[in-house]
PDB file of C-alpha atoms and ligand atoms in Angstrom:
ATOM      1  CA  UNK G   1      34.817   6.638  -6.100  1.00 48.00           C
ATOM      2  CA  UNK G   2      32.688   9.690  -6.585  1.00 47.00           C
ATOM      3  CA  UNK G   3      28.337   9.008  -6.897  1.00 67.00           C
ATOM      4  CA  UNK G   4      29.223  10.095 -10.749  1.00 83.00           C
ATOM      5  CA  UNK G   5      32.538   8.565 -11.896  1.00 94.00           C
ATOM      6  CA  UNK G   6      34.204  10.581 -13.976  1.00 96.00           C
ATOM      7  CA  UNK G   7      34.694   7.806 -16.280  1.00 98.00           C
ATOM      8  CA  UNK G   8      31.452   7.267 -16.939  1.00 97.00           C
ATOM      9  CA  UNK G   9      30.853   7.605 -20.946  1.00 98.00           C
ATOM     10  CA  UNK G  10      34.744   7.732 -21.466  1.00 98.00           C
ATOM     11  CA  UNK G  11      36.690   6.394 -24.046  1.00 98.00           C
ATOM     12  CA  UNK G  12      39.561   4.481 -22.466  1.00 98.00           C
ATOM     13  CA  UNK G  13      42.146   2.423 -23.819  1.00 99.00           C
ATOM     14  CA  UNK G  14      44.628  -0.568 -22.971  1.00 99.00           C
ATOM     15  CA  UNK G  15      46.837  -2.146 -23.796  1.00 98.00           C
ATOM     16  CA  UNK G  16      48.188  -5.098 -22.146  1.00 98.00           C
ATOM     17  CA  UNK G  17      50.291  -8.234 -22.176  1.00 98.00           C
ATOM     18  CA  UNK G  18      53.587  -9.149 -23.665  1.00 98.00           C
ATOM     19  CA  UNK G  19      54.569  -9.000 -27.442  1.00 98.00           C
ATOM     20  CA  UNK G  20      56.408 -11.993 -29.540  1.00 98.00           C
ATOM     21  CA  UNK G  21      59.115 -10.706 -32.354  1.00 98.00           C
ATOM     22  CA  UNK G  22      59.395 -13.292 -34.150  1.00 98.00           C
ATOM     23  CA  UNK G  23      62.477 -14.597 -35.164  1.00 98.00           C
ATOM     24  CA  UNK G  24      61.532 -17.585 -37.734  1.00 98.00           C
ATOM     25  CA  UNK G  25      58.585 -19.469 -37.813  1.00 98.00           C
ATOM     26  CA  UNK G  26      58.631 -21.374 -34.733  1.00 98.00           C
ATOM     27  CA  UNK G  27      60.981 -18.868 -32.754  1.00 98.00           C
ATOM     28  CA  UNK G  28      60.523 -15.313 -30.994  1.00 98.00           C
ATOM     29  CA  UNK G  29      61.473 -13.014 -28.419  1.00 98.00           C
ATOM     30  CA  UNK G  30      59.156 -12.517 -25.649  1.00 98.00           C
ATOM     31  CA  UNK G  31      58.772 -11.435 -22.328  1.00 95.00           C
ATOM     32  CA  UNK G  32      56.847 -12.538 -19.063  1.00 91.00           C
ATOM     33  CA  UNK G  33      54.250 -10.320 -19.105  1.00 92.00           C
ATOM     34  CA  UNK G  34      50.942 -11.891 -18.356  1.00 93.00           C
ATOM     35  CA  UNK G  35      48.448  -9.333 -18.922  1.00 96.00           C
ATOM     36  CA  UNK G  36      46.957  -9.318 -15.664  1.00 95.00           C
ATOM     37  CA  UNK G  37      47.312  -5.530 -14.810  1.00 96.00           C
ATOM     38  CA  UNK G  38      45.787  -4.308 -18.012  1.00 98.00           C
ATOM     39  CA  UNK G  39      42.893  -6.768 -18.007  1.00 98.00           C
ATOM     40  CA  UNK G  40      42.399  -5.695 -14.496  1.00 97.00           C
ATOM     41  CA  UNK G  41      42.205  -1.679 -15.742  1.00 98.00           C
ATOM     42  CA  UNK G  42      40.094  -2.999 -18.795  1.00 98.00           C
ATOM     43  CA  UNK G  43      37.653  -4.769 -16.460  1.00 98.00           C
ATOM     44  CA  UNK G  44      37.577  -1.781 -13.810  1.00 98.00           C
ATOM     45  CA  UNK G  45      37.332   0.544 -16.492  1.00 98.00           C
ATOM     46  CA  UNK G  46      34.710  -0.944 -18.252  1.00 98.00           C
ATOM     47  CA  UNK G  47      32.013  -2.023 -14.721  1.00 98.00           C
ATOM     48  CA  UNK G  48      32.976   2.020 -13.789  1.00 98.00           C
ATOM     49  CA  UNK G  49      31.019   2.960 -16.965  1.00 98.00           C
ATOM     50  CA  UNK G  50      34.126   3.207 -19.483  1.00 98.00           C
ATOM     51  CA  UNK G  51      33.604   2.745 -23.356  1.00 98.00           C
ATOM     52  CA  UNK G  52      36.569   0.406 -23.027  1.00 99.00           C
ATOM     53  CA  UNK G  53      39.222  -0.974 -26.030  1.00 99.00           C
ATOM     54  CA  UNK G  54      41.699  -3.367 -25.006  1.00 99.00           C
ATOM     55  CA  UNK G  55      44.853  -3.848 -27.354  1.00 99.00           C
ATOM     56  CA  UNK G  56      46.084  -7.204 -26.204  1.00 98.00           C
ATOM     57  CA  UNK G  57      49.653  -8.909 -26.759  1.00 98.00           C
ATOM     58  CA  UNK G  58      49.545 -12.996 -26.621  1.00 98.00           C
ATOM     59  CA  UNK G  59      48.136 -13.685 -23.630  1.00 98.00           C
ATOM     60  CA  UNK G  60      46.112 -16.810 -22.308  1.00 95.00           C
ATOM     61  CA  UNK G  61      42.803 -14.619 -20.608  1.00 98.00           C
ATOM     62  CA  UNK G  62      39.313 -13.841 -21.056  1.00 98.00           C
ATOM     63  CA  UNK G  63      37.905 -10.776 -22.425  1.00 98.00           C
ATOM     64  CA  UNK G  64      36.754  -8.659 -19.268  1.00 98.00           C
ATOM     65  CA  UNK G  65      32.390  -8.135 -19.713  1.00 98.00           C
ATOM     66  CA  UNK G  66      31.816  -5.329 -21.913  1.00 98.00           C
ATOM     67  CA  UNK G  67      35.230  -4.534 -23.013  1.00 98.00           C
ATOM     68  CA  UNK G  68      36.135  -4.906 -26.686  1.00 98.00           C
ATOM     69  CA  UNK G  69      39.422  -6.855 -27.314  1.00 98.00           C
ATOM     70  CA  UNK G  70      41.581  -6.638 -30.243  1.00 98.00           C
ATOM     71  CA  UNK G  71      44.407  -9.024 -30.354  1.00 98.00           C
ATOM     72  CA  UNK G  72      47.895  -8.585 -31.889  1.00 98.00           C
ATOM     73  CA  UNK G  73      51.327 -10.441 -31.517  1.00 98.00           C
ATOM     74  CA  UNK G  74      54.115  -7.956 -32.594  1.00 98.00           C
ATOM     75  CA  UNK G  75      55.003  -4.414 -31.395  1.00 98.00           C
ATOM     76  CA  UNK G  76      54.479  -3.160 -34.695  1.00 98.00           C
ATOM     77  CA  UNK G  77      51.090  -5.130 -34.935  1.00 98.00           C
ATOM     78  CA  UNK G  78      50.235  -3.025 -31.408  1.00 98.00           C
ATOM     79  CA  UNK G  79      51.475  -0.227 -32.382  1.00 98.00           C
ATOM     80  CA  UNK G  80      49.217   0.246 -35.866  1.00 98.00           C
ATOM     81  CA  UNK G  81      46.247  -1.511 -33.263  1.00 98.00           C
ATOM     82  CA  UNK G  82      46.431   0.998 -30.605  1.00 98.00           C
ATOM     83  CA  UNK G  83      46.736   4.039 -32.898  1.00 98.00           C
ATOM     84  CA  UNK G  84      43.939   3.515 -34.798  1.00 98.00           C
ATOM     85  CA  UNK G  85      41.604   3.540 -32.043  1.00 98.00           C
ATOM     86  CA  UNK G  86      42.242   7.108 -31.034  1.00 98.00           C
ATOM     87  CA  UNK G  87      40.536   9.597 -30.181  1.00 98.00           C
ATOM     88  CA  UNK G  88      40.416   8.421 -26.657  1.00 98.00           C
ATOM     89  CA  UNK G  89      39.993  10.260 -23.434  1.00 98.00           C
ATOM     90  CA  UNK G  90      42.289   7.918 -21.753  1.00 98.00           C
ATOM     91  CA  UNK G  91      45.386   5.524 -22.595  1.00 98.00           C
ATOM     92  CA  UNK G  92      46.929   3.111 -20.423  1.00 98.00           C
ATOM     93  CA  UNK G  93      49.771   1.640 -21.465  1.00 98.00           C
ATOM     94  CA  UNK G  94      50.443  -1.803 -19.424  1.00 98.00           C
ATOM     95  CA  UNK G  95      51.657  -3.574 -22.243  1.00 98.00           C
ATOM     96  CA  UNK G  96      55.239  -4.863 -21.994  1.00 97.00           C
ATOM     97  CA  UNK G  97      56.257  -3.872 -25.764  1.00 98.00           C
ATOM     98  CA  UNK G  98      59.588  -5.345 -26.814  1.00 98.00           C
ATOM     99  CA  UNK G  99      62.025  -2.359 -27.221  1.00 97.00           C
ATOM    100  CA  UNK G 100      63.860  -4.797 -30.148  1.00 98.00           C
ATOM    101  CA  UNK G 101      62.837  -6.702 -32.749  1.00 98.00           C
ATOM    102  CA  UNK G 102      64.616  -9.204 -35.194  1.00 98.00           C
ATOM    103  CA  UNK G 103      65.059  -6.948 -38.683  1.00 97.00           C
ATOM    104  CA  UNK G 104      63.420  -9.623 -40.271  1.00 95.00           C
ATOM    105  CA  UNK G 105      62.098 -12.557 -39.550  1.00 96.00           C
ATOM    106  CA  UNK G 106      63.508 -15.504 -41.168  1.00 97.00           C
ATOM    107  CA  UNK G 107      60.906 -17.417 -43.922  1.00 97.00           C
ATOM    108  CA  UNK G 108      62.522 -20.774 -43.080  1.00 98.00           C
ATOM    109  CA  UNK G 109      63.527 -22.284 -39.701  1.00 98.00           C
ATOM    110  CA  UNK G 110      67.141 -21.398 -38.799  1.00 97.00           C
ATOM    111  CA  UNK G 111      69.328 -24.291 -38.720  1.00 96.00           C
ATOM    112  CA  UNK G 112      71.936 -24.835 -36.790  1.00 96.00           C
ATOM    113  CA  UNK G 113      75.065 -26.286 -38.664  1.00 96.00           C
ATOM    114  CA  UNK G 114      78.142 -28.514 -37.330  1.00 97.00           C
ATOM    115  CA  UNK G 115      80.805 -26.539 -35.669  1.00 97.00           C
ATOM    116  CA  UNK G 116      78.633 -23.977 -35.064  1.00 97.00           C
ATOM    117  CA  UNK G 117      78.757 -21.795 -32.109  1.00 97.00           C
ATOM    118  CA  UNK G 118      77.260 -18.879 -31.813  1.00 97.00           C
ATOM    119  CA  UNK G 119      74.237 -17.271 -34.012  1.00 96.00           C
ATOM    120  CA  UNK G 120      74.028 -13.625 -34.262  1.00 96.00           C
ATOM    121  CA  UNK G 121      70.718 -11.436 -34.655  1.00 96.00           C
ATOM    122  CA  UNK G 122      70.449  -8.061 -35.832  1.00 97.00           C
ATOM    123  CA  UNK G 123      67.696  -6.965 -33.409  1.00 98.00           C
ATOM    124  CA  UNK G 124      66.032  -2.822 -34.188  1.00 98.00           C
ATOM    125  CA  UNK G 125      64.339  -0.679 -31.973  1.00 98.00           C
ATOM    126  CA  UNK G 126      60.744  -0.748 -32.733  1.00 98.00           C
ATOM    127  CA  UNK G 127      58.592   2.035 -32.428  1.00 98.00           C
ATOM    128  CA  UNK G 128      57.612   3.597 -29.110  1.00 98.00           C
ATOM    129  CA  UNK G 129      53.517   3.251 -28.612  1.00 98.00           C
ATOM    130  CA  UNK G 130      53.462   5.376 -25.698  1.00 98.00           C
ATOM    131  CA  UNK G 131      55.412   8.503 -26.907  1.00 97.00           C
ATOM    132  CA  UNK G 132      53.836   7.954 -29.933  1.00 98.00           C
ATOM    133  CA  UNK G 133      50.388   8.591 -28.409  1.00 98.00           C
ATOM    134  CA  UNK G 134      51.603  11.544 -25.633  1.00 98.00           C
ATOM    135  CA  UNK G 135      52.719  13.405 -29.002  1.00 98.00           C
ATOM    136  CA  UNK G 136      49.696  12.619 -31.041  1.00 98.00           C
ATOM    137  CA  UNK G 137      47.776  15.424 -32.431  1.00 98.00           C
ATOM    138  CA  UNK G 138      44.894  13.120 -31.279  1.00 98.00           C
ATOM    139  CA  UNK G 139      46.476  13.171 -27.778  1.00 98.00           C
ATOM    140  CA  UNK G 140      44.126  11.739 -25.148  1.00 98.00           C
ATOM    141  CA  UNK G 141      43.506  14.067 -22.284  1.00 98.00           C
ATOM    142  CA  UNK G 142      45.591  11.396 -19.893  1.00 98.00           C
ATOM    143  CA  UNK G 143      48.271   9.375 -21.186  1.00 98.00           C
ATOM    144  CA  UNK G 144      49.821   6.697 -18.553  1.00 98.00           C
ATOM    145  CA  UNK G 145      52.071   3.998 -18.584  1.00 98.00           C
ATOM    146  CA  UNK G 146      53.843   1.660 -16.598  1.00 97.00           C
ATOM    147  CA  UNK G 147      57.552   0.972 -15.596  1.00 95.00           C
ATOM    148  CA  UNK G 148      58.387  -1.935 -14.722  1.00 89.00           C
ATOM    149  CA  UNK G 149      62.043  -1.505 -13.032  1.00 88.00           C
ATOM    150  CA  UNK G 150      64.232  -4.306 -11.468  1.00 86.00           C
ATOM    151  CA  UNK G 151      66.379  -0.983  -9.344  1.00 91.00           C
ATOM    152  CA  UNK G 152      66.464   2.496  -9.394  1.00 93.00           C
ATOM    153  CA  UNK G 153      62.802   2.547  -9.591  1.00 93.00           C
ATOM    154  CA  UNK G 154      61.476   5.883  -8.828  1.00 93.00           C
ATOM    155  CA  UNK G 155      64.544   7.541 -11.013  1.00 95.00           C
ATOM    156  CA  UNK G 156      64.151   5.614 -14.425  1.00 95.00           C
ATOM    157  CA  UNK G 157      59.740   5.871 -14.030  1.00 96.00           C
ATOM    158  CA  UNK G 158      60.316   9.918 -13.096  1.00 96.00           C
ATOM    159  CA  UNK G 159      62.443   9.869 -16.357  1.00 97.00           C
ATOM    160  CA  UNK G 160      60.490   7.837 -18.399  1.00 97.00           C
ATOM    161  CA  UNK G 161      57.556  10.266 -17.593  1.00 97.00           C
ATOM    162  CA  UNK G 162      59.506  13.386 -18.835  1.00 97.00           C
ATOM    163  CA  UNK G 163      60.827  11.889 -21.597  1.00 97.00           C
ATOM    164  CA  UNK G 164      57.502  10.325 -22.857  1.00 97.00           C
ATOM    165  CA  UNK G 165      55.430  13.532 -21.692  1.00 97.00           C
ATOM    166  CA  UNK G 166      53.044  11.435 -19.863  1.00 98.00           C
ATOM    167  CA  UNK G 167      50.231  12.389 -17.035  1.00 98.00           C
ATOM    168  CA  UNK G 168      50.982   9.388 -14.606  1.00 98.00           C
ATOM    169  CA  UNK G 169      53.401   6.481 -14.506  1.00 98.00           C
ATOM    170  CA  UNK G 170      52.747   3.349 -12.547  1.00 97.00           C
ATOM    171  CA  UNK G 171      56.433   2.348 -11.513  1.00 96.00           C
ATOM    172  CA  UNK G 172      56.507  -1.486 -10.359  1.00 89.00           C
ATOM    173  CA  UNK G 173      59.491  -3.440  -9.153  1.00 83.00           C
ATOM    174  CA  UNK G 174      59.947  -7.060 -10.911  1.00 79.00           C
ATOM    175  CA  UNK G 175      62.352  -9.408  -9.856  1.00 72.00           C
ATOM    176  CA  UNK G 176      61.110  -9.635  -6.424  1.00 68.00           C
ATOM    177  CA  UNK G 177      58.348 -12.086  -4.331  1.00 64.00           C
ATOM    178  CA  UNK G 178      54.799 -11.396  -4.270  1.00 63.00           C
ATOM    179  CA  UNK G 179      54.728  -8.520  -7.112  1.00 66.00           C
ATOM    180  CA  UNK G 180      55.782  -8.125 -10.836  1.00 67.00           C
ATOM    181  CA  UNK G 181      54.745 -10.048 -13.648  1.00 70.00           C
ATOM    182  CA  UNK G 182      53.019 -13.253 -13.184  1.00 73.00           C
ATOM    183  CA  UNK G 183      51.831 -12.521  -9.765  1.00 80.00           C
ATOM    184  CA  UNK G 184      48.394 -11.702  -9.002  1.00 84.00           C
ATOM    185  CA  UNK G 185      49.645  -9.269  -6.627  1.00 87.00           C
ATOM    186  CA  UNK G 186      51.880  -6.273  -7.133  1.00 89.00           C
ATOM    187  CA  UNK G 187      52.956  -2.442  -5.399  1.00 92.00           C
ATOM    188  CA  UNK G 188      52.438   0.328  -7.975  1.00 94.00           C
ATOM    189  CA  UNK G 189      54.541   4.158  -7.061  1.00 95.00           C
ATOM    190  CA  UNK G 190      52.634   6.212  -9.326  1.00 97.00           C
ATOM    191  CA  UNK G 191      54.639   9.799 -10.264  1.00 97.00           C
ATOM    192  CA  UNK G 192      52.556  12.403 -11.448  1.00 97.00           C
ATOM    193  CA  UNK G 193      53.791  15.092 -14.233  1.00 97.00           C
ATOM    194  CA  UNK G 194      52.124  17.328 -11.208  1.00 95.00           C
ATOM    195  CA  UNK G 195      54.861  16.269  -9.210  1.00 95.00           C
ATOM    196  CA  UNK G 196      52.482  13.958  -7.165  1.00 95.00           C
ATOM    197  CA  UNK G 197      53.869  10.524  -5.558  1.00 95.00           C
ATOM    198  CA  UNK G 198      51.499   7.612  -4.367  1.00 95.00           C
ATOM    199  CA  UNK G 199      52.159   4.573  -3.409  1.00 95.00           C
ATOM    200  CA  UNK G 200      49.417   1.804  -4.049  1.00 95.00           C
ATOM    201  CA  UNK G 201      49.501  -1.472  -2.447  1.00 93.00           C
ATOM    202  CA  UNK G 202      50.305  -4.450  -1.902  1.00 92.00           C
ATOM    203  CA  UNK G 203      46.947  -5.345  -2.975  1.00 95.00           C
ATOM    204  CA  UNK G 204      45.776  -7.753  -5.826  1.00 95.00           C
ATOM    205  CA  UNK G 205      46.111  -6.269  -9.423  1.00 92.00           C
ATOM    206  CA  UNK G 206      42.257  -6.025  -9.442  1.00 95.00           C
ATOM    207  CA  UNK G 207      42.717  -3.644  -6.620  1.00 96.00           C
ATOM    208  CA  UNK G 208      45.077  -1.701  -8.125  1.00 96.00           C
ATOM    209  CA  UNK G 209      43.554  -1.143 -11.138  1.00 97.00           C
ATOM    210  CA  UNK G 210      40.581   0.768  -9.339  1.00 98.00           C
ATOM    211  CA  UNK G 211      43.270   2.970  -7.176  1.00 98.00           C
ATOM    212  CA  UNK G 212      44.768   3.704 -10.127  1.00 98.00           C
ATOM    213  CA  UNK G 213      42.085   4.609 -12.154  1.00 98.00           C
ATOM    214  CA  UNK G 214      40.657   7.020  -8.739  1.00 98.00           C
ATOM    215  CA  UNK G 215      43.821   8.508  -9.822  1.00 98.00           C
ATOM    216  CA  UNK G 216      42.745   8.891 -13.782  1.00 98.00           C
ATOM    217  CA  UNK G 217      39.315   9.931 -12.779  1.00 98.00           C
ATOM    218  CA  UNK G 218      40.485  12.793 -10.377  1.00 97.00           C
ATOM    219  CA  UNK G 219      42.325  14.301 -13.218  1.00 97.00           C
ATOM    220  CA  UNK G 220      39.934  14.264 -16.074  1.00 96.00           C
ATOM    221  CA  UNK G 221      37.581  16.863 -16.661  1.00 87.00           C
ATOM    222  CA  UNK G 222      34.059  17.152 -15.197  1.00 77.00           C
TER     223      UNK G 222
HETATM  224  O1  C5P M 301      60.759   2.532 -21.832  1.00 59.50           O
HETATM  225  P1  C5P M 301      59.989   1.393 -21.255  1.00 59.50           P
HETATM  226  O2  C5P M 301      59.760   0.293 -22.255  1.00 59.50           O
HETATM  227  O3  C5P M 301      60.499   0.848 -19.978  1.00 59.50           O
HETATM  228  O4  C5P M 301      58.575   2.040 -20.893  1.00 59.50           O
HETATM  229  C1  C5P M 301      57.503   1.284 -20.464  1.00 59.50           C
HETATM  230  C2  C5P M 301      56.244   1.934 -20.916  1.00 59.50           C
HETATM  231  O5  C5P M 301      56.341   2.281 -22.300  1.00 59.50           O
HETATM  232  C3  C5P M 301      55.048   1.000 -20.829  1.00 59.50           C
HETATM  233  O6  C5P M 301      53.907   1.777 -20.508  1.00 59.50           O
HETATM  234  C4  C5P M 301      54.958   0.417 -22.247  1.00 59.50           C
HETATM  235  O7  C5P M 301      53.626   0.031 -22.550  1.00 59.50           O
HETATM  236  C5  C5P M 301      55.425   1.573 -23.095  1.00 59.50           C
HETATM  237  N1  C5P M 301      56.119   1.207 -24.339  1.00 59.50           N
HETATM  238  C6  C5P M 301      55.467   1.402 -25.551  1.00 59.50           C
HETATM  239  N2  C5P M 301      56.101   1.095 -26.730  1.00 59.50           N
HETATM  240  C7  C5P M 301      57.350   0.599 -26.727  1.00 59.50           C
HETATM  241  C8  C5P M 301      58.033   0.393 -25.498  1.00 59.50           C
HETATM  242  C9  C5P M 301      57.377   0.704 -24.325  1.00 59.50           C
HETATM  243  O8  C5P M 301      54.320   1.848 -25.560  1.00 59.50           O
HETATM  244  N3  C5P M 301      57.922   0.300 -27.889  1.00 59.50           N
END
């Protein structure tokens, strides 16, 4: 960290945590996302002088000191939340956004009936937050987000990247001990659209939230 961050004053936001389609009232598709890595950039953010929002999916932690929180469910719900709080300097996107959704979610509880098998959903793609925001005409001067990859890590974050004309990508493998999702520890590859490559960690995500935003702060204007 430099004796004036460059995030001092900035307007940076997150968004974090899981997001629950619902299916009918008492059902929905999640993930395992727990939040931990956006709170963690919120929090850093926000003690490094950050005007800090943080869009958060359902999750079950405080609101970081000094960091306002908005809370929605459903990717759409994020998606309309995180929009409207641009113009921002910076975006992170951490949040695990389901790529599906159920077309509609059903007033009454599904039943199941005798004899029957199988249940089909139509699930559709919901809307893409982070491309969304890279082709804004209220683009933030650094747009980043996360991939979180089970193999082929470096290949599908490098792609993601292009394809979502983003500044940085934090590439994380899940599926694997001591890193990914619920754990409070993780390894971050973080691909540049400069072409750079870092490696940060192991470390605890509260770590890795300040490495990675060294990495934000080196590329925004002075
Ligand atoms: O394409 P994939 O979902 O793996 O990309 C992950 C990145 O994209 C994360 O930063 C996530 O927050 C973002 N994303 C999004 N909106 C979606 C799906 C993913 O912002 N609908």
């Amino acid at each position: 960290m430099s004796a004036v961050d460059a995030l001092q004053g900035r307007r940076v936001l997150v968004s974090a945590g899981p997001t629950f389609e619902d299916i009918d009232p008492v059902r929905f598709i999640g993930n395992r996302s727990s939040g931990k890595m956006g709170f963690a950039v919120a929090q850093a953010a926000a003690r490094r002088g950050a005007r800090v929002v943080l869009v958060a999916g359902p999750v079950s932690l405080p609101t970081p000191e000094g960091v306002t929180r908005i809370d929605v469910r459903s990717a759409a719900q994020m998606h309309e939340a995180v929009l409207a709080q641009l113009p921002a300097d910076v975006y992170v996107g951490a949040a695990a956004v389901a790529d599906f959704a159920p077309a509609q979610a059903a007033s009454n509880k599904i039943k199941k009936t005798a004899g029957q098998d199988t249940l089909s959903l139509t699930l559709v793609r919901t809307r893409d937050i982070l491309a969304d925001i890279a082709m804004h005409a209220q683009r933030p001067r650094l747009v980043v987000g996360f991939a979180a990859e089970t193999d082929h890590v470096e290949a599908y974050a490098r792609g993601k990247l292009e394809n979502k004309r983003l500044d940085l990508i934090a590439a994380n493998r899940v599926g694997v001990e001591g890193g990914g999702f619920e754990s409070d520890d993780n390894t971050l590859a973080v691909y540049g659209a400069d072409g750079s490559a870092q490696v940060l960690g192991p470390a605890p995500k509260t770590v890795l939230a300040d490495a990675l935003l060294d990495l934000i702060a080196a590329r925004l204007p002075g």
